PDB file of C-alpha atoms in Angstrom:
ATOM      1  CA  UNK A   1       0.000   0.000   0.000  1.00  0.00           C
ATOM      2  CA  UNK A   2       1.390   3.311  -1.039  1.00  0.00           C
ATOM      3  CA  UNK A   3       0.536   6.483   0.855  1.00  0.00           C
ATOM      4  CA  UNK A   4      -0.120   9.613  -1.120  1.00  0.00           C
ATOM      5  CA  UNK A   5       1.923  12.608  -0.224  1.00  0.00           C
ATOM      6  CA  UNK A   6      -0.206  15.688   0.414  1.00  0.00           C
ATOM      7  CA  UNK A   7      -0.198  18.044  -2.523  1.00  0.00           C
ATOM      8  CA  UNK A   8       0.788  21.646  -2.127  1.00  0.00           C
ATOM      9  CA  UNK A   9      -2.054  23.883  -3.327  1.00  0.00           C
ATOM     10  CA  UNK A  10      -1.547  25.152  -6.841  1.00  0.00           C
ATOM     11  CA  UNK A  11      -0.976  28.891  -6.949  1.00  0.00           C
ATOM     12  CA  UNK A  12      -3.332  30.989  -9.041  1.00  0.00           C
ATOM     13  CA  UNK A  13      -1.585  32.357 -12.126  1.00  0.00           C
ATOM     14  CA  UNK A  14      -2.378  34.803 -14.907  1.00  0.00           C
ATOM     15  CA  UNK A  15      -2.673  31.824 -17.265  1.00  0.00           C
ATOM     16  CA  UNK A  16      -5.599  30.599 -15.159  1.00  0.00           C
ATOM     17  CA  UNK A  17      -7.477  33.844 -15.857  1.00  0.00           C
ATOM     18  CA  UNK A  18      -6.716  33.511 -19.562  1.00  0.00           C
ATOM     19  CA  UNK A  19      -8.186  30.007 -19.540  1.00  0.00           C
ATOM     20  CA  UNK A  20     -11.273  31.304 -17.751  1.00  0.00           C
ATOM     21  CA  UNK A  21     -11.678  34.083 -20.327  1.00  0.00           C
ATOM     22  CA  UNK A  22     -11.574  31.653 -23.240  1.00  0.00           C
ATOM     23  CA  UNK A  23     -14.131  29.360 -21.596  1.00  0.00           C
ATOM     24  CA  UNK A  24     -16.359  32.252 -20.540  1.00  0.00           C
ATOM     25  CA  UNK A  25     -16.467  33.879 -23.963  1.00  0.00           C
ATOM     26  CA  UNK A  26     -16.886  30.589 -25.776  1.00  0.00           C
ATOM     27  CA  UNK A  27     -20.046  29.643 -23.916  1.00  0.00           C
ATOM     28  CA  UNK A  28     -21.572  33.098 -23.412  1.00  0.00           C
ATOM     29  CA  UNK A  29     -20.950  34.551 -26.869  1.00  0.00           C
ATOM     30  CA  UNK A  30     -24.054  33.177 -28.564  1.00  0.00           C
ATOM     31  CA  UNK A  31     -26.322  34.337 -25.734  1.00  0.00           C
ATOM     32  CA  UNK A  32     -25.216  37.967 -25.832  1.00  0.00           C
ATOM     33  CA  UNK A  33     -26.407  38.483 -29.395  1.00  0.00           C
ATOM     34  CA  UNK A  34     -29.887  36.979 -29.343  1.00  0.00           C
ATOM     35  CA  UNK A  35     -33.087  38.989 -29.245  1.00  0.00           C
ATOM     36  CA  UNK A  36     -34.660  36.474 -26.876  1.00  0.00           C
ATOM     37  CA  UNK A  37     -32.101  37.153 -24.135  1.00  0.00           C
ATOM     38  CA  UNK A  38     -32.650  40.906 -24.409  1.00  0.00           C
ATOM     39  CA  UNK A  39     -36.457  40.473 -24.406  1.00  0.00           C
ATOM     40  CA  UNK A  40     -36.155  38.241 -21.350  1.00  0.00           C
ATOM     41  CA  UNK A  41     -33.905  40.796 -19.641  1.00  0.00           C
ATOM     42  CA  UNK A  42     -36.362  43.601 -20.389  1.00  0.00           C
ATOM     43  CA  UNK A  43     -39.180  41.634 -18.748  1.00  0.00           C
ATOM     44  CA  UNK A  44     -37.269  40.676 -15.582  1.00  0.00           C
ATOM     45  CA  UNK A  45     -37.618  42.632 -12.339  1.00  0.00           C
ATOM     46  CA  UNK A  46     -34.905  43.577  -9.840  1.00  0.00           C
ATOM     47  CA  UNK A  47     -35.423  40.498  -7.660  1.00  0.00           C
ATOM     48  CA  UNK A  48     -35.130  38.159 -10.636  1.00  0.00           C
ATOM     49  CA  UNK A  49     -31.939  39.928 -11.697  1.00  0.00           C
ATOM     50  CA  UNK A  50     -30.442  39.644  -8.208  1.00  0.00           C
ATOM     51  CA  UNK A  51     -31.491  35.997  -8.104  1.00  0.00           C
ATOM     52  CA  UNK A  52     -29.686  35.417 -11.385  1.00  0.00           C
ATOM     53  CA  UNK A  53     -26.534  37.047  -9.996  1.00  0.00           C
ATOM     54  CA  UNK A  54     -26.742  34.816  -6.914  1.00  0.00           C
ATOM     55  CA  UNK A  55     -27.123  31.762  -9.168  1.00  0.00           C
ATOM     56  CA  UNK A  56     -23.968  32.776 -11.084  1.00  0.00           C
ATOM     57  CA  UNK A  57     -22.017  33.059  -7.819  1.00  0.00           C
ATOM     58  CA  UNK A  58     -23.406  29.707  -6.636  1.00  0.00           C
ATOM     59  CA  UNK A  59     -22.567  27.915  -9.884  1.00  0.00           C
ATOM     60  CA  UNK A  60     -19.089  29.416  -9.868  1.00  0.00           C
ATOM     61  CA  UNK A  61     -18.294  28.425  -6.309  1.00  0.00           C
ATOM     62  CA  UNK A  62     -19.836  25.004  -6.733  1.00  0.00           C
ATOM     63  CA  UNK A  63     -17.954  24.314  -9.955  1.00  0.00           C
ATOM     64  CA  UNK A  64     -14.615  25.386  -8.504  1.00  0.00           C
ATOM     65  CA  UNK A  65     -14.798  23.896  -5.020  1.00  0.00           C
ATOM     66  CA  UNK A  66     -17.681  21.426  -4.703  1.00  0.00           C
ATOM     67  CA  UNK A  67     -17.495  19.640  -8.060  1.00  0.00           C
ATOM     68  CA  UNK A  68     -13.682  19.575  -8.073  1.00  0.00           C
ATOM     69  CA  UNK A  69     -12.769  17.678  -4.913  1.00  0.00           C
ATOM     70  CA  UNK A  70      -9.032  18.166  -5.488  1.00  0.00           C
ATOM     71  CA  UNK A  71      -9.316  21.909  -4.956  1.00  0.00           C
ATOM     72  CA  UNK A  72      -9.589  23.455  -1.485  1.00  0.00           C
ATOM     73  CA  UNK A  73     -10.831  27.036  -1.127  1.00  0.00           C
ATOM     74  CA  UNK A  74      -9.052  27.379   2.239  1.00  0.00           C
ATOM     75  CA  UNK A  75      -5.687  26.464   0.741  1.00  0.00           C
ATOM     76  CA  UNK A  76      -5.712  29.021  -2.062  1.00  0.00           C
ATOM     77  CA  UNK A  77      -4.504  32.602  -2.246  1.00  0.00           C
ATOM     78  CA  UNK A  78      -7.244  34.916  -1.061  1.00  0.00           C
ATOM     79  CA  UNK A  79      -8.260  38.545  -0.848  1.00  0.00           C
ATOM     80  CA  UNK A  80     -10.165  39.390   2.338  1.00  0.00           C
ATOM     81  CA  UNK A  81     -10.940  35.693   2.817  1.00  0.00           C
ATOM     82  CA  UNK A  82     -12.303  35.168  -0.711  1.00  0.00           C
ATOM     83  CA  UNK A  83     -10.218  32.868  -2.952  1.00  0.00           C
ATOM     84  CA  UNK A  84      -8.459  34.781  -5.719  1.00  0.00           C
ATOM     85  CA  UNK A  85      -9.473  32.117  -8.251  1.00  0.00           C
ATOM     86  CA  UNK A  86     -13.144  32.687  -7.395  1.00  0.00           C
ATOM     87  CA  UNK A  87     -12.788  36.483  -7.668  1.00  0.00           C
ATOM     88  CA  UNK A  88     -11.171  36.039 -11.066  1.00  0.00           C
ATOM     89  CA  UNK A  89     -13.955  33.691 -12.141  1.00  0.00           C
ATOM     90  CA  UNK A  90     -16.640  36.230 -11.248  1.00  0.00           C
ATOM     91  CA  UNK A  91     -14.786  39.089 -12.952  1.00  0.00           C
ATOM     92  CA  UNK A  92     -14.334  36.971 -16.059  1.00  0.00           C
ATOM     93  CA  UNK A  93     -17.928  35.713 -16.069  1.00  0.00           C
ATOM     94  CA  UNK A  94     -19.540  39.123 -15.814  1.00  0.00           C
ATOM     95  CA  UNK A  95     -16.729  41.020 -17.539  1.00  0.00           C
ATOM     96  CA  UNK A  96     -16.512  38.896 -20.670  1.00  0.00           C
ATOM     97  CA  UNK A  97     -20.269  39.106 -21.236  1.00  0.00           C
ATOM     98  CA  UNK A  98     -20.234  42.873 -20.643  1.00  0.00           C
ATOM     99  CA  UNK A  99     -17.335  43.416 -23.045  1.00  0.00           C
ATOM    100  CA  UNK A 100     -18.984  41.260 -25.719  1.00  0.00           C
ATOM    101  CA  UNK A 101     -22.342  43.004 -25.321  1.00  0.00           C
ATOM    102  CA  UNK A 102     -20.792  46.456 -25.630  1.00  0.00           C
ATOM    103  CA  UNK A 103     -18.297  45.491 -28.330  1.00  0.00           C
ATOM    104  CA  UNK A 104     -21.060  43.999 -30.463  1.00  0.00           C
ATOM    105  CA  UNK A 105     -23.347  46.985 -29.710  1.00  0.00           C
ATOM    106  CA  UNK A 106     -26.070  44.702 -28.361  1.00  0.00           C
ATOM    107  CA  UNK A 107     -27.883  47.345 -26.238  1.00  0.00           C
ATOM    108  CA  UNK A 108     -28.368  49.677 -29.219  1.00  0.00           C
ATOM    109  CA  UNK A 109     -29.315  46.781 -31.464  1.00  0.00           C
ATOM    110  CA  UNK A 110     -31.877  45.106 -29.226  1.00  0.00           C
ATOM    111  CA  UNK A 111     -33.326  47.951 -27.137  1.00  0.00           C
ATOM    112  CA  UNK A 112     -35.693  50.624 -28.384  1.00  0.00           C
ATOM    113  CA  UNK A 113     -34.216  54.020 -29.159  1.00  0.00           C
ATOM    114  CA  UNK A 114     -36.885  55.678 -27.028  1.00  0.00           C
ATOM    115  CA  UNK A 115     -35.744  53.822 -23.907  1.00  0.00           C
ATOM    116  CA  UNK A 116     -34.311  55.988 -21.160  1.00  0.00           C
ATOM    117  CA  UNK A 117     -30.658  55.713 -20.211  1.00  0.00           C
ATOM    118  CA  UNK A 118     -31.679  54.125 -16.909  1.00  0.00           C
ATOM    119  CA  UNK A 119     -33.749  51.473 -18.695  1.00  0.00           C
ATOM    120  CA  UNK A 120     -30.890  50.711 -21.081  1.00  0.00           C
ATOM    121  CA  UNK A 121     -28.429  50.333 -18.190  1.00  0.00           C
ATOM    122  CA  UNK A 122     -30.801  48.159 -16.132  1.00  0.00           C
ATOM    123  CA  UNK A 123     -31.717  45.920 -19.069  1.00  0.00           C
ATOM    124  CA  UNK A 124     -28.071  45.610 -20.120  1.00  0.00           C
ATOM    125  CA  UNK A 125     -27.081  44.603 -16.578  1.00  0.00           C
ATOM    126  CA  UNK A 126     -29.873  42.037 -16.527  1.00  0.00           C
ATOM    127  CA  UNK A 127     -28.903  40.662 -19.948  1.00  0.00           C
ATOM    128  CA  UNK A 128     -25.292  40.447 -18.760  1.00  0.00           C
ATOM    129  CA  UNK A 129     -26.397  38.530 -15.661  1.00  0.00           C
ATOM    130  CA  UNK A 130     -28.353  36.080 -17.839  1.00  0.00           C
ATOM    131  CA  UNK A 131     -25.362  35.602 -20.151  1.00  0.00           C
ATOM    132  CA  UNK A 132     -23.103  35.175 -17.134  1.00  0.00           C
ATOM    133  CA  UNK A 133     -24.983  32.021 -16.127  1.00  0.00           C
ATOM    134  CA  UNK A 134     -23.513  30.388 -19.224  1.00  0.00           C
ATOM    135  CA  UNK A 135     -20.208  32.226 -19.061  1.00  0.00           C
ATOM    136  CA  UNK A 136     -19.467  31.010 -15.532  1.00  0.00           C
ATOM    137  CA  UNK A 137     -20.025  27.409 -16.613  1.00  0.00           C
ATOM    138  CA  UNK A 138     -17.586  27.755 -19.504  1.00  0.00           C
ATOM    139  CA  UNK A 139     -15.029  29.679 -17.450  1.00  0.00           C
ATOM    140  CA  UNK A 140     -15.092  27.263 -14.503  1.00  0.00           C
ATOM    141  CA  UNK A 141     -14.939  24.235 -16.769  1.00  0.00           C
ATOM    142  CA  UNK A 142     -11.948  25.602 -18.675  1.00  0.00           C
ATOM    143  CA  UNK A 143     -10.226  26.523 -15.415  1.00  0.00           C
ATOM    144  CA  UNK A 144     -10.736  23.040 -13.966  1.00  0.00           C
ATOM    145  CA  UNK A 145      -9.744  21.139 -17.093  1.00  0.00           C
ATOM    146  CA  UNK A 146      -6.652  23.155 -17.926  1.00  0.00           C
ATOM    147  CA  UNK A 147      -5.425  23.487 -14.336  1.00  0.00           C
ATOM    148  CA  UNK A 148      -5.337  19.675 -14.101  1.00  0.00           C
ATOM    149  CA  UNK A 149      -3.325  19.435 -17.327  1.00  0.00           C
ATOM    150  CA  UNK A 150      -0.839  22.070 -16.147  1.00  0.00           C
ATOM    151  CA  UNK A 151      -0.671  20.952 -12.520  1.00  0.00           C
TER     152      UNK A 151
END
């Protein structure tokens, strides 16, 4: 019987963020540019939007630390007690969808010209939160797969 030596936790690197970005954009891209997502976002209220944001955080944390049993949140680099890998995942999930939406001019394309600036901002944030549900799945999956290959 051979005993396994405890592994030292893998440090979070810039390459890990790059992997998250690729996964996040790959999965979220198609959702940012569909009329249905923007119609859905326009019909959602504040509580539904906040619920969607909470779901993104839950999926992200679960994918990084519950689904991947080799990773320990307590053993990773952190900022104010929050793992740096998780912070990066959230920034990538919401950030990649936001950048794609603005780069592809989705708000101007899918929202009425008569809409107020506040309505455009609220609907864009909601559409980004909907897209982030898919982005976080792609980003966390890429992070988990590639970190195992590099570790």
